[in-house]
Short mmCIF file of C-alpha atoms in Angstrom, two decimals:
data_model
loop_
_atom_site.label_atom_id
_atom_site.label_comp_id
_atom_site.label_asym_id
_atom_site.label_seq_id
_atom_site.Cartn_x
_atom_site.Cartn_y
_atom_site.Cartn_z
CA UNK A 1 -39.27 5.22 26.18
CA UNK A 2 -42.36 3.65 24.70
CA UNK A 3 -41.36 0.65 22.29
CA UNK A 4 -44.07 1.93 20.16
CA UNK A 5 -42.61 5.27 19.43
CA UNK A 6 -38.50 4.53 20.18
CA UNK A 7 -38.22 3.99 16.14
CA UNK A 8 -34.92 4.57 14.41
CA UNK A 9 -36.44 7.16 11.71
CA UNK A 10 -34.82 6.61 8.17
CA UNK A 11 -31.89 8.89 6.70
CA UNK A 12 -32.18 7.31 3.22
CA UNK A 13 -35.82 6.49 2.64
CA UNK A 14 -36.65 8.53 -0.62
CA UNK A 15 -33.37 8.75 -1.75
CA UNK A 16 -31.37 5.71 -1.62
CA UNK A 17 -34.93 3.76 -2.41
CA UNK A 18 -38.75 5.01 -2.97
CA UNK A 19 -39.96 6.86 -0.10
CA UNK A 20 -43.56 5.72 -1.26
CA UNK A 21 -44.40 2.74 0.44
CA UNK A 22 -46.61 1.41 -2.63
CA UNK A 23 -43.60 2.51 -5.28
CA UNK A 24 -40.67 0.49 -2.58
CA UNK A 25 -43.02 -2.42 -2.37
CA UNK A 26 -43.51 -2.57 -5.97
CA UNK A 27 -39.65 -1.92 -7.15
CA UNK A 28 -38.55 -4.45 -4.46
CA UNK A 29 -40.95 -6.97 -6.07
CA UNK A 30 -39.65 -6.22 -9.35
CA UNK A 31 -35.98 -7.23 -8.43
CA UNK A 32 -36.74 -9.89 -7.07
CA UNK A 33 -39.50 -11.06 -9.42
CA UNK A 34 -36.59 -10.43 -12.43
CA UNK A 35 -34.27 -13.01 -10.69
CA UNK A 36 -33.27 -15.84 -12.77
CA UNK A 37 -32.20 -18.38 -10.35
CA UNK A 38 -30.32 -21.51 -10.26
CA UNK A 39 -31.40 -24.84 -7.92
CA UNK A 40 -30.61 -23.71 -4.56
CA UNK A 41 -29.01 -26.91 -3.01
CA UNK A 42 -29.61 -27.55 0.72
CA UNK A 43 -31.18 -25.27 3.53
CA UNK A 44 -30.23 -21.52 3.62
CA UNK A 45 -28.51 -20.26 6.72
CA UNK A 46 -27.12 -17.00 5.06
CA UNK A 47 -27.28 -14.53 2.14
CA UNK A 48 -24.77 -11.69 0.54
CA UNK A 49 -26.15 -8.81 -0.83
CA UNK A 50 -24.84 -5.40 -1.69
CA UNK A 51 -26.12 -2.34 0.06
CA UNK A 52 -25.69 0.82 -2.56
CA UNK A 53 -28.73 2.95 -3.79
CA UNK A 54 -31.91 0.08 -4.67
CA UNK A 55 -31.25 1.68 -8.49
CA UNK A 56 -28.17 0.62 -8.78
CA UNK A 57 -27.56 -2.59 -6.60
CA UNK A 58 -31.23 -3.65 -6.41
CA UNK A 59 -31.00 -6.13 -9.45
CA UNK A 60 -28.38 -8.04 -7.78
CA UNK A 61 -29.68 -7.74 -4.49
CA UNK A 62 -32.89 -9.04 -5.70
CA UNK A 63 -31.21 -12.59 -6.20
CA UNK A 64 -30.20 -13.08 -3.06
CA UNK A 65 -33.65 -12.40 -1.54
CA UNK A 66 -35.30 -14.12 -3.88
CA UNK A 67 -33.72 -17.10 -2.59
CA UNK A 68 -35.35 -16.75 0.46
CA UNK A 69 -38.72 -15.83 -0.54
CA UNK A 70 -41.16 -17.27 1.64
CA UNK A 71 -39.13 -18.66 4.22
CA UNK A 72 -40.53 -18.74 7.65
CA UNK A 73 -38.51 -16.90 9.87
CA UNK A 74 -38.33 -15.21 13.05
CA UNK A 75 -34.95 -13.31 13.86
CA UNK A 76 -32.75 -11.99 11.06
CA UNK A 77 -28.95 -10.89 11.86
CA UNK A 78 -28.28 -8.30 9.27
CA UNK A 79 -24.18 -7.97 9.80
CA UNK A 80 -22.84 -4.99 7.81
CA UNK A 81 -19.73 -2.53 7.86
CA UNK A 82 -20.20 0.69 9.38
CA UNK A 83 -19.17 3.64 7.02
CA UNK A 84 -19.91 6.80 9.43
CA UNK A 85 -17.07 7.68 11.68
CA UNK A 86 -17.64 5.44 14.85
CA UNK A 87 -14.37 4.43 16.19
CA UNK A 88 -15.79 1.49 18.31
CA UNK A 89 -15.52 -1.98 16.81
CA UNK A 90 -18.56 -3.64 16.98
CA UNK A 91 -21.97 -1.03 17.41
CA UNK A 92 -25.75 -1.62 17.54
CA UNK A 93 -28.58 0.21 17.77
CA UNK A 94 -30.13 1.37 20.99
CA UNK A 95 -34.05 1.88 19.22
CA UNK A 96 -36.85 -0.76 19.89
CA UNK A 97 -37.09 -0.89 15.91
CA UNK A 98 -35.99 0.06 12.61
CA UNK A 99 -38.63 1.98 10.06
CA UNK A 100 -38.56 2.21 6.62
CA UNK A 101 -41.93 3.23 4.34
CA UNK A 102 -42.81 -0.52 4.60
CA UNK A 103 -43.65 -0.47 8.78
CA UNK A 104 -41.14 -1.02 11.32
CA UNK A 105 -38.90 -4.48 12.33
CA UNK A 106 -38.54 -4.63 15.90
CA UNK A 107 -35.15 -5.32 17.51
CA UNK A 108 -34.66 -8.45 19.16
CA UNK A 109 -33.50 -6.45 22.15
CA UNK A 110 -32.26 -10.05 24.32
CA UNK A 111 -30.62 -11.50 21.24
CA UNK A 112 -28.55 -8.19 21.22
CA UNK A 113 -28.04 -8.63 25.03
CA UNK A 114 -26.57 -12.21 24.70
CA UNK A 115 -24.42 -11.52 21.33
CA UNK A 116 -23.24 -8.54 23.96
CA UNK A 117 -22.68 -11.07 26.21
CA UNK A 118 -20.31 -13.79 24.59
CA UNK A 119 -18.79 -10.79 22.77
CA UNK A 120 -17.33 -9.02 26.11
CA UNK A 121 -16.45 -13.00 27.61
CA UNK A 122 -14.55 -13.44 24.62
CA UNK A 123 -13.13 -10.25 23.28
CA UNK A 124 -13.19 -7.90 26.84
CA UNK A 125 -15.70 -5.78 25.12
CA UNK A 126 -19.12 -6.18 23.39
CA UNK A 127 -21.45 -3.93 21.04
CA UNK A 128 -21.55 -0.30 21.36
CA UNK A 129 -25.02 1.13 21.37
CA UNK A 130 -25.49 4.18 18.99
CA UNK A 131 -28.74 5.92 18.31
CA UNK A 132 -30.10 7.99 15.12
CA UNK A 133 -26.89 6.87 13.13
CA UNK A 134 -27.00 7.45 9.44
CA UNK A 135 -25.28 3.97 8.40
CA UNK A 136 -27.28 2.81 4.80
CA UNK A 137 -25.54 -0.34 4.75
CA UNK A 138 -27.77 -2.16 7.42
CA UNK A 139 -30.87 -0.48 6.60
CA UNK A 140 -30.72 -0.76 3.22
CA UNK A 141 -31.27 -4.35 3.28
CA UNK A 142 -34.68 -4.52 5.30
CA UNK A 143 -37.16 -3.41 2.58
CA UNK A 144 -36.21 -6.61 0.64
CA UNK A 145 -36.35 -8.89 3.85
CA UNK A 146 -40.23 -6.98 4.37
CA UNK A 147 -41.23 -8.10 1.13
CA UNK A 148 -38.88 -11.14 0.87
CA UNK A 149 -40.11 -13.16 4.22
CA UNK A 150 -43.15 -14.91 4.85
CA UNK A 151 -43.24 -14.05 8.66
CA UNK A 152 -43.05 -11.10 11.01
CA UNK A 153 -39.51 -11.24 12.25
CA UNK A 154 -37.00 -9.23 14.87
CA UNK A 155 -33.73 -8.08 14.16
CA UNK A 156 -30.69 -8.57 15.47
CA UNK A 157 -28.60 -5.48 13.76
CA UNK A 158 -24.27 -5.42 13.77
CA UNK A 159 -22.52 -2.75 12.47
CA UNK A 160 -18.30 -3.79 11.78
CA UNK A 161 -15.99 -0.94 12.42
CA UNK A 162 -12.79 -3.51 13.09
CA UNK A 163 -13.06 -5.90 10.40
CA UNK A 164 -9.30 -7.70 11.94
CA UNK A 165 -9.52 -11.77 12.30
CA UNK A 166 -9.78 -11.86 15.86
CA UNK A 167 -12.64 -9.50 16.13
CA UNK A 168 -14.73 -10.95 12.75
CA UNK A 169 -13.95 -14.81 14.20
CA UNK A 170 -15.33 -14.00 17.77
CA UNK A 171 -18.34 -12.37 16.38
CA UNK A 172 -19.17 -15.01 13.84
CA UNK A 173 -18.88 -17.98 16.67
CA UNK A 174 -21.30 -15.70 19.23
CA UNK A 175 -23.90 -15.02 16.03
CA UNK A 176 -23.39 -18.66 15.68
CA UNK A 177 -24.87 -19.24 19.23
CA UNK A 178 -27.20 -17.11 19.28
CA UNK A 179 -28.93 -18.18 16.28
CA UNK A 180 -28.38 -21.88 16.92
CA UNK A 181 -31.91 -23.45 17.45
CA UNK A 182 -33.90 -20.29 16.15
CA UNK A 183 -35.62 -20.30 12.27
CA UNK A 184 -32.72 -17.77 12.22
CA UNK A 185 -31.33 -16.08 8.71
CA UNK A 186 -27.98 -14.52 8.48
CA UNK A 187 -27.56 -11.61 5.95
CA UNK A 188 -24.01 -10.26 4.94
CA UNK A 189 -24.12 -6.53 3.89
CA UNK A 190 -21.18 -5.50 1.56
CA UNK A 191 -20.65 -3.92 -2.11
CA UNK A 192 -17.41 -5.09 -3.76
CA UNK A 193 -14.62 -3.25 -5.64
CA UNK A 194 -14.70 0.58 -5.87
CA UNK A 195 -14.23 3.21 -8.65
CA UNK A 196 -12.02 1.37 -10.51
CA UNK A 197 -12.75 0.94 -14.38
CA UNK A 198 -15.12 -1.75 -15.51
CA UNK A 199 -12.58 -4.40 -16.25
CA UNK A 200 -10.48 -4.11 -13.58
CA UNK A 201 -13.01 -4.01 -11.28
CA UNK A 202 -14.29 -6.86 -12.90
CA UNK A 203 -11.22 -8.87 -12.43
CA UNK A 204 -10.51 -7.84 -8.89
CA UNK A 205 -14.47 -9.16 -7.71
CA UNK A 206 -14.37 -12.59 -9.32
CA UNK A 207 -11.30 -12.91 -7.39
CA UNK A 208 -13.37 -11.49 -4.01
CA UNK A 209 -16.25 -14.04 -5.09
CA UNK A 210 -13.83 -17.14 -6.07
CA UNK A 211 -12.94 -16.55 -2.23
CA UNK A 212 -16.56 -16.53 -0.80
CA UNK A 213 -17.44 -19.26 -2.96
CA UNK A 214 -14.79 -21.27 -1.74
CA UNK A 215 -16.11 -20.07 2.26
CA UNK A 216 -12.94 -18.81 3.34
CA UNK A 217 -13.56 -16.05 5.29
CA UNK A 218 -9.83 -15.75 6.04
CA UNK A 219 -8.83 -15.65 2.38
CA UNK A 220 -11.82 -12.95 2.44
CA UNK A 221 -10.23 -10.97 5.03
CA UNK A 222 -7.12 -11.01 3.07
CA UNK A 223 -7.57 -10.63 -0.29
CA UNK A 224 -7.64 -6.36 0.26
CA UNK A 225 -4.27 -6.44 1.78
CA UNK A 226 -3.12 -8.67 -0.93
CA UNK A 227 -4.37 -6.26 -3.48
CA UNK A 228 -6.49 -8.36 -5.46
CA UNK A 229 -9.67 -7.90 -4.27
CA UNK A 230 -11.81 -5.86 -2.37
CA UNK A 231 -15.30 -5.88 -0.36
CA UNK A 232 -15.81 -2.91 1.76
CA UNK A 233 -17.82 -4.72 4.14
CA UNK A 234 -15.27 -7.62 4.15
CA UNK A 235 -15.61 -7.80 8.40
CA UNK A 236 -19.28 -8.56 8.10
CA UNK A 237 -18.94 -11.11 5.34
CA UNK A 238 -16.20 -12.63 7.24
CA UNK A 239 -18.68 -12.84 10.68
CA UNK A 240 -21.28 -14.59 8.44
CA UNK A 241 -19.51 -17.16 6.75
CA UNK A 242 -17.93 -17.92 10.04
CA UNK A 243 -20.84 -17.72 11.62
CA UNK A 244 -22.47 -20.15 8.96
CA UNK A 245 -19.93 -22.80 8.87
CA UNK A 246 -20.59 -22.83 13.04
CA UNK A 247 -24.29 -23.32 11.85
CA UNK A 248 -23.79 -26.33 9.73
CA UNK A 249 -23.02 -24.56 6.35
CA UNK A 250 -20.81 -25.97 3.48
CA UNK A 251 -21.78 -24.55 0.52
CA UNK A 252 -22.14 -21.03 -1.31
CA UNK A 253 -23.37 -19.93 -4.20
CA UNK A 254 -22.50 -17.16 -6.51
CA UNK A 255 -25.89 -15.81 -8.02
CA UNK A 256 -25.36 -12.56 -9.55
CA UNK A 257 -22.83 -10.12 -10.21
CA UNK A 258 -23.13 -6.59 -11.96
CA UNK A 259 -21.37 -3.19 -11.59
CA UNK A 260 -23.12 -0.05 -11.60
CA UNK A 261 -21.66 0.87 -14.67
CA UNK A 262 -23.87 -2.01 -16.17
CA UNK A 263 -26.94 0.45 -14.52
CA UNK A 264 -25.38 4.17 -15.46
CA UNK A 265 -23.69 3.00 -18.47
CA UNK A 266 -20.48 4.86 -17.35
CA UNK A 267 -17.83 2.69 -17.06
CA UNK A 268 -14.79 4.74 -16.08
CA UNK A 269 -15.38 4.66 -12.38
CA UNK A 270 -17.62 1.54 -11.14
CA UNK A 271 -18.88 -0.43 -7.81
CA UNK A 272 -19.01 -3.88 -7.97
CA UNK A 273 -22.28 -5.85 -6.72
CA UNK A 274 -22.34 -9.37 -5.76
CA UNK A 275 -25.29 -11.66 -4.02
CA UNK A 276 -24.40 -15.45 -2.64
CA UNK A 277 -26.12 -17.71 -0.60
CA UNK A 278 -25.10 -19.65 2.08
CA UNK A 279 -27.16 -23.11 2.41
CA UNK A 280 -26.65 -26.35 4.46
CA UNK A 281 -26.43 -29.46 2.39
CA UNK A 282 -26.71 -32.93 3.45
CA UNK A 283 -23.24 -34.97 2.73
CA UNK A 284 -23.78 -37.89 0.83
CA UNK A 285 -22.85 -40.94 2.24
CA UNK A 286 -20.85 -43.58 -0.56
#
């Protein structure tokens, strides 16, 4: 099929964000634009950033792209769960590129191959290649990157079915290689607590952020089975922070939290929203 035309069409454009390439450009800007940000300390390897409806997560989101505004980069992993019922562990997809109103982001097709690779030497089994899938999670992040980056970049798109240790380790350390030596950026796709009322919810994600901030992706893993807080994409967070401390990374930052109760103004029933980033920071000899 012609790479030109083998484009994975958009489920969500015009309903999870503008359809209108002019009205996503300029409400993508906005977040980000809005973002009051702290000193980001050291080189960024990674960012968190929800993946709900641009309405309701998009002011959060908008933090952790603006961190990377302007960065120079050529290959983006964008690691996120997959909600749709795949049974497979790890998928992909099997398009040249992903659309949205903004123009299309080609697939890095031989990053894929070699993730694919170390995946199946390591685990007995790699990514499974899926086509027209409806996931928003993944593609809900790649207007802001569009507008966010100061480069043309590839993609190198994971989807997280099994979101165990053994499967979220081995997939961190083979992003980790992959990357390695490329002006690479990591994003992790995941919203935080759901449908629980406003202050619960609230109490259960600063729990699920003390964790990330403290770049534990086992405590991350854990924290759901231990009841006291939740990430829905908690595999794909997991990948990237392992993934980042193979990369160098020692240091995340919390930049924004909000529910979208603090958007609908119903609080009975919220989703929590976090962004972080992940930087590198040079260690400081006495």
């Amino acid at each position: 099929m012609n790479k030109l035309t083998d484009l994975r069409p958009s489920p969500i454009a015009g309903q999870w964000y503008p359809g209108n390439p002019h009205k996503l450009a300029a409400s993508v800007d906005q977040y980000m634009e809005s973002a009051v940000l702290p000193e980001i300390q050291g080189e960024i390897l990674a960012l968190v950033a929800p993946h709900a409806g641009h309405i309701y997560s998009g002011p959060v989101a908008g933090y952790a792209f603006a961190a990377a505004q302007g960065m120079q980069i050529e290959l983006v992993a964008v690691v996120s769960p997959m909600h749709q019922p795949y049974v497979d562990p790890l998928l992909t997809s099997g398009h040249a590129s992903y659309q949205t109103p903004l123009g299309s982001i080609p697939i890095d097709r031989k990053a894929v191959q070699d993730l694919n690779t170390l995946l199946t030497a390591d685990l007995g089994y790699g990514l499974v290649t899926i086509r027209n899938d409806r996931e928003h999670s993944l593609e809900i992040e790649l207007p802001f990157l569009q507008r966010a980056l100061g480069s043309k970049f590839s993609l190198l798109p994971v989807m997280v079915r099994d979101q165990s240790f053994q499967v979220t380790q081995s997939l961190g350390l083979a992003l980790a290689s992959v990357l390695a030596n490329r002006r690479a950026l990591l994003v992790a796709s995941t919203d935080l607590s759901h449908f629980y009322p406003q202050d619960s919810a609230k109490q259960l994600d600063q729990e699920m952020l003390r964790r990330i901030e403290s770049f534990d992706p086992i405590a991350v893993l854990n924290a759901e089975e231990e009841g006291v807080g939740f990430a829905c994409g908690r595999g794909a967070l997991a990948a990237v922070l392992w993934a980042a401390i193979a990369l160098g990374g020692n240091r995340v930052q919390i930049l924004n939290y909000a529910t979208s109760g603090d958007v609908s103004g119903d609080y009975h029933q919220v989703v929590g929203y976090g962004a972080a980033v992940i930087t590198k920071t040079k260690e400081i000899s006495s």
